[in-house]
PDB file of C-alpha atoms in Angstrom:
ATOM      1  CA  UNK Z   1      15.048-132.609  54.751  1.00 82.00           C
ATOM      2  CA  UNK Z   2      11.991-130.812  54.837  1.00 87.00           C
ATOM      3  CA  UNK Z   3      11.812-127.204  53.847  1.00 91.00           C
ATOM      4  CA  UNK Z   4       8.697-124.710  53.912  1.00 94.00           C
ATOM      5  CA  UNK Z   5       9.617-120.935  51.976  1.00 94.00           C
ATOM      6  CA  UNK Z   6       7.057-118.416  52.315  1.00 93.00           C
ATOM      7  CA  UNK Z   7       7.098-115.114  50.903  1.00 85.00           C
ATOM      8  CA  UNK Z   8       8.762-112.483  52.680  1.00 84.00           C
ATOM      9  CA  UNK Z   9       7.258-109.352  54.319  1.00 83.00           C
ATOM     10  CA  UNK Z  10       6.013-107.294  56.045  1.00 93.00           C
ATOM     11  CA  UNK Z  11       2.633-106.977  53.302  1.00 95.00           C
ATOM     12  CA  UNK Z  12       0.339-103.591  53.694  1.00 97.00           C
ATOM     13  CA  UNK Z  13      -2.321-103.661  51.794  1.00 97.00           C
ATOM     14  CA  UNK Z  14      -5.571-101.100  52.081  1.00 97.00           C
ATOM     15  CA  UNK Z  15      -8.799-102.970  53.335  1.00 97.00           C
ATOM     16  CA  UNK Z  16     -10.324-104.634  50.535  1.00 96.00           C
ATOM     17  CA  UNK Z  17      -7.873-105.635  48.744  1.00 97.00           C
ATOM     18  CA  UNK Z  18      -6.800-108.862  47.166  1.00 97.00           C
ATOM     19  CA  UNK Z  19      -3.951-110.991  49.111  1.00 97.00           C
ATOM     20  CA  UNK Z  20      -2.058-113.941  47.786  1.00 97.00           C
ATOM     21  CA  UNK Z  21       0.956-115.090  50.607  1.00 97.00           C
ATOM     22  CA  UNK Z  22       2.953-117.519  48.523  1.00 97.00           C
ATOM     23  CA  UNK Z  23       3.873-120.591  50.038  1.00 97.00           C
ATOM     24  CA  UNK Z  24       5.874-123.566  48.197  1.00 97.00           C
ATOM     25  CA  UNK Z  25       7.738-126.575  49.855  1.00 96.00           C
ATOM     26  CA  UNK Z  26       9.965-129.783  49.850  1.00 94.00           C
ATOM     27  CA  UNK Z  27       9.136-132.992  51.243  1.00 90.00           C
ATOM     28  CA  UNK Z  28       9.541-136.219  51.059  1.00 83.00           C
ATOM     29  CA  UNK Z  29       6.799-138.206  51.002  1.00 79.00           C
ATOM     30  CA  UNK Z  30       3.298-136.699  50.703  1.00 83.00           C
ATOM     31  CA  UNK Z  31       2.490-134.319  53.433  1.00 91.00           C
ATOM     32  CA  UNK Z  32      -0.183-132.190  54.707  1.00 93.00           C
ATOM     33  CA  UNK Z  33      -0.669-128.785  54.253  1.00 95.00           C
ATOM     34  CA  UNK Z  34      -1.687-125.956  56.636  1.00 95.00           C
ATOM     35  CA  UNK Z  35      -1.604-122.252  57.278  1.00 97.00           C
ATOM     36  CA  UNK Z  36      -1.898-120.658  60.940  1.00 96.00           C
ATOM     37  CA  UNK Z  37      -2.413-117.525  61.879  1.00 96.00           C
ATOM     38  CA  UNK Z  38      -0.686-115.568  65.002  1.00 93.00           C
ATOM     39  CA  UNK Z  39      -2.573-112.229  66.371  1.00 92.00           C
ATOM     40  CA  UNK Z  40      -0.159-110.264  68.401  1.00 86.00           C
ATOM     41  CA  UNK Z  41       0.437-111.533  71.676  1.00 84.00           C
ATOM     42  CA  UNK Z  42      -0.727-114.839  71.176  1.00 87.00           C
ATOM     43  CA  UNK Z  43       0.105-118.618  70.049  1.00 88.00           C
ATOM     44  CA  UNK Z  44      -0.727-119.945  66.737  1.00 92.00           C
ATOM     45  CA  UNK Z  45      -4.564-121.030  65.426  1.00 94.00           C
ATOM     46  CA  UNK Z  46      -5.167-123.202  62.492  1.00 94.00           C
ATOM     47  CA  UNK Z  47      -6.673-121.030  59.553  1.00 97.00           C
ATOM     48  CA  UNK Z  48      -7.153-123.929  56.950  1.00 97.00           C
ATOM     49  CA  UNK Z  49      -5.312-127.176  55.746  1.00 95.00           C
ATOM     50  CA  UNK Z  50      -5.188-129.080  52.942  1.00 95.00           C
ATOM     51  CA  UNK Z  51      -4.165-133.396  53.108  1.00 92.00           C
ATOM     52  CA  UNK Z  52      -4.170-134.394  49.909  1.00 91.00           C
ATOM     53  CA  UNK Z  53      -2.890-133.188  46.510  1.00 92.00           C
ATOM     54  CA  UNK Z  54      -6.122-130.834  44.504  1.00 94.00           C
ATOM     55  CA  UNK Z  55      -7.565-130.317  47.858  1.00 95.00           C
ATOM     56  CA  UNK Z  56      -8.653-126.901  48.780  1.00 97.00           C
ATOM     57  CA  UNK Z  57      -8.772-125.572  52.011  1.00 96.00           C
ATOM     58  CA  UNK Z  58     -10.922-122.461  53.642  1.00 97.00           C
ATOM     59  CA  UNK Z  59     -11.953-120.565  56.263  1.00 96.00           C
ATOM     60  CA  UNK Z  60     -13.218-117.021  56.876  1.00 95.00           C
ATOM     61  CA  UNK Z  61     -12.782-115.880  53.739  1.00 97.00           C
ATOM     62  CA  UNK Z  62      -9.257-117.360  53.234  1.00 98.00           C
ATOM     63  CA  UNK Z  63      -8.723-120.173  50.687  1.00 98.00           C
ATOM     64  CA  UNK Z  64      -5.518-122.060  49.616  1.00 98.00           C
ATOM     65  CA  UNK Z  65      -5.305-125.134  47.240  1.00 97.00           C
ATOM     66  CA  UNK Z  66      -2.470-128.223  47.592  1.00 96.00           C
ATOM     67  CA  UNK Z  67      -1.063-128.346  43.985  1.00 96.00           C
ATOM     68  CA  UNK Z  68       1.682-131.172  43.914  1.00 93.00           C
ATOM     69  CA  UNK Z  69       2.940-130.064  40.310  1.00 93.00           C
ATOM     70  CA  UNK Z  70       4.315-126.896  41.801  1.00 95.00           C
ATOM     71  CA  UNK Z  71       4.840-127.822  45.272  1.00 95.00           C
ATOM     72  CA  UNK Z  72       2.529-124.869  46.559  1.00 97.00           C
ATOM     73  CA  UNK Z  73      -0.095-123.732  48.899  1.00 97.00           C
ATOM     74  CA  UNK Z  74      -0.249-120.113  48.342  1.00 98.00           C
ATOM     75  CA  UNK Z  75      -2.814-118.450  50.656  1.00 98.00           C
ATOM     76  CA  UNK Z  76      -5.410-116.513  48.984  1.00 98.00           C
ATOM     77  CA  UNK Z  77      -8.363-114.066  50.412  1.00 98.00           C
ATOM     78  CA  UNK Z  78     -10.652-111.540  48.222  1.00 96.00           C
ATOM     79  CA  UNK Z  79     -11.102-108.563  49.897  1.00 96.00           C
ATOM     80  CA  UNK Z  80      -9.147-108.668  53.523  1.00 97.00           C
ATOM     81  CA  UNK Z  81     -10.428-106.535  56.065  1.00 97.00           C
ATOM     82  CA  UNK Z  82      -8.689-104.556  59.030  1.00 96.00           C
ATOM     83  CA  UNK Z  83      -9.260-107.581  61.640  1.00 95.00           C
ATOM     84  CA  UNK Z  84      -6.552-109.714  59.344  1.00 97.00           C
ATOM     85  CA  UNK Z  85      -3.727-107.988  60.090  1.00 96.00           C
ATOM     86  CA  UNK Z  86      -1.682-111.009  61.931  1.00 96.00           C
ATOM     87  CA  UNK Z  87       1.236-113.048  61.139  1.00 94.00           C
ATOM     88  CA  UNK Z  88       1.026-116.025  58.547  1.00 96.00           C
ATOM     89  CA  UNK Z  89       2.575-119.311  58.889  1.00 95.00           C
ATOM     90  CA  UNK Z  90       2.788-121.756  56.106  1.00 96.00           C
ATOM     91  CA  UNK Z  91       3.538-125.319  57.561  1.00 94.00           C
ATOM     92  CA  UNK Z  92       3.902-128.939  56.490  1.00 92.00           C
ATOM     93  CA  UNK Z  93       3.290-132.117  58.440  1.00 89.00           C
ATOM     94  CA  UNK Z  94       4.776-135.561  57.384  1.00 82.00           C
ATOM     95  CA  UNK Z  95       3.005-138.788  58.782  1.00 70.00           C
ATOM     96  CA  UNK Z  96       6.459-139.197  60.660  1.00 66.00           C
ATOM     97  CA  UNK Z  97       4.770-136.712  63.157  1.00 65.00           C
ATOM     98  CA  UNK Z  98       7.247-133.642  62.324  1.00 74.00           C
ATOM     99  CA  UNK Z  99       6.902-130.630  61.312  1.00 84.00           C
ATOM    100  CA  UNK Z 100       8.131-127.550  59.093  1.00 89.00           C
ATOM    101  CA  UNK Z 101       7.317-124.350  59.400  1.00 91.00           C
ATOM    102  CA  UNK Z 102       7.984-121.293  57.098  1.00 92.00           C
ATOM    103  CA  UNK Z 103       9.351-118.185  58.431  1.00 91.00           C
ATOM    104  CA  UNK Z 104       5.992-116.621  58.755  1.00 93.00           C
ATOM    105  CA  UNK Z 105       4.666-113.605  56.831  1.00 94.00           C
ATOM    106  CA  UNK Z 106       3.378-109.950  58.681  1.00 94.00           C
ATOM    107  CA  UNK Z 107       0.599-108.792  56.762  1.00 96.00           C
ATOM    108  CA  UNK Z 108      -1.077-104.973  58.048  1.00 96.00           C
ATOM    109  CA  UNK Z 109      -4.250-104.242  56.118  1.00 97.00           C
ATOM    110  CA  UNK Z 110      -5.088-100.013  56.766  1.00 96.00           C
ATOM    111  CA  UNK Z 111      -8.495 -98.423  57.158  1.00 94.00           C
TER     112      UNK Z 111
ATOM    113  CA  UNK M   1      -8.222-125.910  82.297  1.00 52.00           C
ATOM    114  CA  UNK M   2      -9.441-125.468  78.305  1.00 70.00           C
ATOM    115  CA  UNK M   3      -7.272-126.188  76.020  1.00 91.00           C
ATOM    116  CA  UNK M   4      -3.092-125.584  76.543  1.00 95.00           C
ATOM    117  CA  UNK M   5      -1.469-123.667  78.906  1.00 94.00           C
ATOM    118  CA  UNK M   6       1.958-122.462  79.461  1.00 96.00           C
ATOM    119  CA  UNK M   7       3.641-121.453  82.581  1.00 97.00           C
ATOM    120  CA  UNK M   8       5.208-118.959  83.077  1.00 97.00           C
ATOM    121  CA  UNK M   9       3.640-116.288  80.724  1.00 95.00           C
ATOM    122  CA  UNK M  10       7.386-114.473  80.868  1.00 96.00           C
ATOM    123  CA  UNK M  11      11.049-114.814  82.816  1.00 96.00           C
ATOM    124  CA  UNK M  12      14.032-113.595  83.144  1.00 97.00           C
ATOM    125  CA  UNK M  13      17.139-115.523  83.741  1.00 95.00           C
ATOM    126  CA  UNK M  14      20.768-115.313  84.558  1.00 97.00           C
ATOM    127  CA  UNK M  15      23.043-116.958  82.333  1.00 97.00           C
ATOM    128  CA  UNK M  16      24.072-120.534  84.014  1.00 97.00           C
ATOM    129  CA  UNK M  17      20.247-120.668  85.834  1.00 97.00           C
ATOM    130  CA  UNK M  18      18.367-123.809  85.041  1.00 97.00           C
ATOM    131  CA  UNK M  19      14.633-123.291  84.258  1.00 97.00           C
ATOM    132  CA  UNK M  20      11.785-125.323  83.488  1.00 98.00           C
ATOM    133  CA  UNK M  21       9.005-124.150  81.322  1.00 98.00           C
ATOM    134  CA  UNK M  22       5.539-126.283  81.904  1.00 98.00           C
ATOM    135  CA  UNK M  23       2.779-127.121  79.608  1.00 98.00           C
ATOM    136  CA  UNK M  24      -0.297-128.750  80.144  1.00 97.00           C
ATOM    137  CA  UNK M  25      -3.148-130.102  77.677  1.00 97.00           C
ATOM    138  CA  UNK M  26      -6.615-131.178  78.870  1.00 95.00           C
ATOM    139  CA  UNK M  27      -7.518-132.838  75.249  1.00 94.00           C
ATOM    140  CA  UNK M  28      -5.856-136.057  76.026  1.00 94.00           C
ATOM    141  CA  UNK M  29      -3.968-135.706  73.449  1.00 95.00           C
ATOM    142  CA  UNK M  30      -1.385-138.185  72.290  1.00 94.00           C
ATOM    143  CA  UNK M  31       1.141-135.667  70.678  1.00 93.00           C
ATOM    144  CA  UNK M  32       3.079-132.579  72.206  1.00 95.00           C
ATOM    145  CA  UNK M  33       5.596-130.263  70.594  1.00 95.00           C
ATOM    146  CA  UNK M  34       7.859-127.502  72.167  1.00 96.00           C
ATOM    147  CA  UNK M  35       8.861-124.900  69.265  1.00 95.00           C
ATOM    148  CA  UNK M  36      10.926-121.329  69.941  1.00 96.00           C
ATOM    149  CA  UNK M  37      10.112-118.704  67.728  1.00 93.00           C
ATOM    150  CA  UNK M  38      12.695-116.337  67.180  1.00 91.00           C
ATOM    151  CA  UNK M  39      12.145-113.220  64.329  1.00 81.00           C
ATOM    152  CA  UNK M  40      13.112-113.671  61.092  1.00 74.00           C
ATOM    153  CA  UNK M  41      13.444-117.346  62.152  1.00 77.00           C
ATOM    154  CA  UNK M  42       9.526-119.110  62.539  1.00 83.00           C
ATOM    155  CA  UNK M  43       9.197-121.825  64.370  1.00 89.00           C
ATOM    156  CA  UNK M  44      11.724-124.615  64.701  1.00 91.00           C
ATOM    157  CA  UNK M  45      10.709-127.618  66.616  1.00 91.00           C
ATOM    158  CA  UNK M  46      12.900-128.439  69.991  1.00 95.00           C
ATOM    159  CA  UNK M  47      11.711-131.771  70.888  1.00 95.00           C
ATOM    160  CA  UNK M  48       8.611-134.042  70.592  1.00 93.00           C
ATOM    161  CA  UNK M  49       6.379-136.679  72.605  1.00 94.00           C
ATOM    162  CA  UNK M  50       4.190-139.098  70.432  1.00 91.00           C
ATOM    163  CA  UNK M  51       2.949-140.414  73.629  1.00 93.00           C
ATOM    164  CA  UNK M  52       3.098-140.358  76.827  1.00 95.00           C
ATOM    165  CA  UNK M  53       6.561-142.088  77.714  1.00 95.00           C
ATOM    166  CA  UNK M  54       8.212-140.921  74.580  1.00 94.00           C
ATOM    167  CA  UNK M  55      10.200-138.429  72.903  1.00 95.00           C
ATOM    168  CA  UNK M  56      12.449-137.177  70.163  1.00 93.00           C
ATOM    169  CA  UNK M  57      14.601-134.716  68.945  1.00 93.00           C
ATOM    170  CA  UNK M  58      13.754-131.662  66.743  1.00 90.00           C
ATOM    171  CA  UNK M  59      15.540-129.458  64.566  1.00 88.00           C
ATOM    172  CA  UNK M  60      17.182-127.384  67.327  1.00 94.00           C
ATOM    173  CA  UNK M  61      17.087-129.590  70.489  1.00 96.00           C
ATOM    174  CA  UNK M  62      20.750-128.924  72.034  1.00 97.00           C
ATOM    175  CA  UNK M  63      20.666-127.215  75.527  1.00 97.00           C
ATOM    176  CA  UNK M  64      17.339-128.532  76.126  1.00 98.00           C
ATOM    177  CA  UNK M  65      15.511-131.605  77.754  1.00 98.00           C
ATOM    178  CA  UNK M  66      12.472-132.730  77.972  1.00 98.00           C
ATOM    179  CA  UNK M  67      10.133-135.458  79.813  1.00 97.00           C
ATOM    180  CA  UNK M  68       6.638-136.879  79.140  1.00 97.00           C
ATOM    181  CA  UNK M  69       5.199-138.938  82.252  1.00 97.00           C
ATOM    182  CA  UNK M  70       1.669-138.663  81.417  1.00 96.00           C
ATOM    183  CA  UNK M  71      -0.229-137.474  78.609  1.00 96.00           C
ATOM    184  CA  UNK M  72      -0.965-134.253  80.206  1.00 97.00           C
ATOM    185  CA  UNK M  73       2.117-132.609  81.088  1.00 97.00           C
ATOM    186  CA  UNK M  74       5.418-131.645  78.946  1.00 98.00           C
ATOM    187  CA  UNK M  75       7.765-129.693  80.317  1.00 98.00           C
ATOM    188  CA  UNK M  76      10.838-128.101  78.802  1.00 98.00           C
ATOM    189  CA  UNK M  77      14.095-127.825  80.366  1.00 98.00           C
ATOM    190  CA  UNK M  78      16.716-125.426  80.069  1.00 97.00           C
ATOM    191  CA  UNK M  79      19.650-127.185  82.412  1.00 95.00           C
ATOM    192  CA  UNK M  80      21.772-124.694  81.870  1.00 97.00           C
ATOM    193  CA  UNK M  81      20.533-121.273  80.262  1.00 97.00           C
ATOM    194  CA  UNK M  82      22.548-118.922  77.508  1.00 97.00           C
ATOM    195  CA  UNK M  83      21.973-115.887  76.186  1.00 97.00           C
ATOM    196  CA  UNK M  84      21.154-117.374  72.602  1.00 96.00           C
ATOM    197  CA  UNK M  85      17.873-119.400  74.339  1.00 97.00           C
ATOM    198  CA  UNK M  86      16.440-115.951  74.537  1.00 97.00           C
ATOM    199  CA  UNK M  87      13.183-116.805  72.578  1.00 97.00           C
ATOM    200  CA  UNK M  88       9.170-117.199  72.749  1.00 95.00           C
ATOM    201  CA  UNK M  89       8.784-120.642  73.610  1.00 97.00           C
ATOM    202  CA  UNK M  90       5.011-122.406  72.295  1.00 96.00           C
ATOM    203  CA  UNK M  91       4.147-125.105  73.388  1.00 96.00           C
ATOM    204  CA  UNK M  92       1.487-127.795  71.039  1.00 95.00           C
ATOM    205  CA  UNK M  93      -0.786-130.457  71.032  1.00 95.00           C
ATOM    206  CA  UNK M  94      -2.601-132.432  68.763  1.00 92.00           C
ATOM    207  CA  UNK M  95      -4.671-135.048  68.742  1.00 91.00           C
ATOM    208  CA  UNK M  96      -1.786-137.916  66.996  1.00 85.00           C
ATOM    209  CA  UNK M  97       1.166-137.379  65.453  1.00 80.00           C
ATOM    210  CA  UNK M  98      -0.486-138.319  61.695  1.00 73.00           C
ATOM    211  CA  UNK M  99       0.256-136.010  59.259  1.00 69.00           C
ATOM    212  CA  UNK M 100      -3.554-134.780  58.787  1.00 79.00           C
ATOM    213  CA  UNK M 101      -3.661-133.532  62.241  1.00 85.00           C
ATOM    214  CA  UNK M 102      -3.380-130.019  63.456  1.00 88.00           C
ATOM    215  CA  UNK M 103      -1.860-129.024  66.463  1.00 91.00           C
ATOM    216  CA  UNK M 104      -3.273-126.677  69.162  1.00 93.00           C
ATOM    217  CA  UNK M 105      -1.135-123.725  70.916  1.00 94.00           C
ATOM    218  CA  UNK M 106      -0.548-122.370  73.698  1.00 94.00           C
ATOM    219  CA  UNK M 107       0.102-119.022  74.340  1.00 92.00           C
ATOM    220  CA  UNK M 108       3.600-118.837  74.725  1.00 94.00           C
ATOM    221  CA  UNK M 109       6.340-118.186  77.281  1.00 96.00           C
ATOM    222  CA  UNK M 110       8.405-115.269  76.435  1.00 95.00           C
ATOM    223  CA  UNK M 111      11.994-115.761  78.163  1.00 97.00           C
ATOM    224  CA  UNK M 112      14.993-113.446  78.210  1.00 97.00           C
ATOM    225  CA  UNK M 113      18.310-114.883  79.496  1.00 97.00           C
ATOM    226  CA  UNK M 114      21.074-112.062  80.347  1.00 96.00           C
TER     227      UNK M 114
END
């Protein structure tokens, strides 16, 4: 089956700082990419996606590229900032309409 | 209505109670998901509607049912509630089921079952 690992938190980093959230998966098939993002106390929002192999995906700052050869999608952001503190879900879609998630990574970014 | 909403926003429930969790979408969209999120855990998918008179199975669909009349409404049903469906419950939409597609949560209901 399908299978999304993420890496595991919580992260802290200091505002301005460089994140990478590594995200690599198994599927069969070729499926689309995404990463949400879950503020406390509410549902998931799409951050960026990704539906084809070289594509690159972004969005406030956050960037993440599909790369087949590795089976990855690692989320990437230059200099994160207090407000992106949130959970981090890597996820994969298959055109059979389901869907994998990963386990979801805390990050806390401090003043 | 914008968007997806859940009802309720929390419960708690006896053991042996059955419960019914709603959702509602006002995109017209064609696909609707029901996920628990438990810590540690993500999200696993409970069941699925492709449209409106269908639905499937999940990764972790035992103990619950669900039912998709219309495109608008898909409720969750817990016929029988255990302690182990203790869980934040999101409910999703999206536009198909295609791959490409993102989905579009709600809020969440948060449900405790003693």
């Amino acid at each position: 089956g399908n299978s999304v690992t993420q890496m595991e938190g919580p992260v802290t980093l200091s505002e301005e700082a460089f994140l990478t959230i590594n995200c690599t998966y198994t599927a069969t098939g070729y499926p689309s990419l995404f990463w949400y993002v879950q503020y406390p106390g509410e549902g998931l929002q799409l951050l960026l996606k990704a539906t084809k192999a070289d594509d690159k995906g972004s969005n406030k700052g956050f960037e993440a590229t599909y790369r087949k050869e590795t089976t990855s999608f690692h989320l990437e952001k230059g200099s994160v900032q207090v407000s992106d503190s949130a959970v981090y879900f890597c996820a994969l879609y298959t055109n059979a309409g389901k869907s994998t998630f990963g386990d979801g990574t805390t990050l806390t970014v401090k003043p | 209505i914008a968007g997806i909403t859940q009802a309720p926003t929390s419960q708690i429930l006896a053991a042996g109670r059955r419960m019914t969790l709603r959702c509602t979408q006002d995109m017209r969209h064609n696909a609707m998901y029901w996920y628990r999120q438990d810590l540690g855990l993500g999200l696993r998918l409970i069941h699925y509607s492709n449209t409106a008179g269908t639905t499937g199975k999940g990764e972790v669909p035992d103990g619950y049912s669900v039912s998709r009349a219309n495109t608008d409404d898909f409720p969750l049903t817990l016929a029988s509630a255990v302690p182990s469906q203790t869980s934040v419950y999101f409910c999703a939409s999206s536009l198909t089921s295609g791959g490409a597609n993102e989905q579009f949560f709600g809020p969440g209901t948060r449900l405790t079952v003693l």
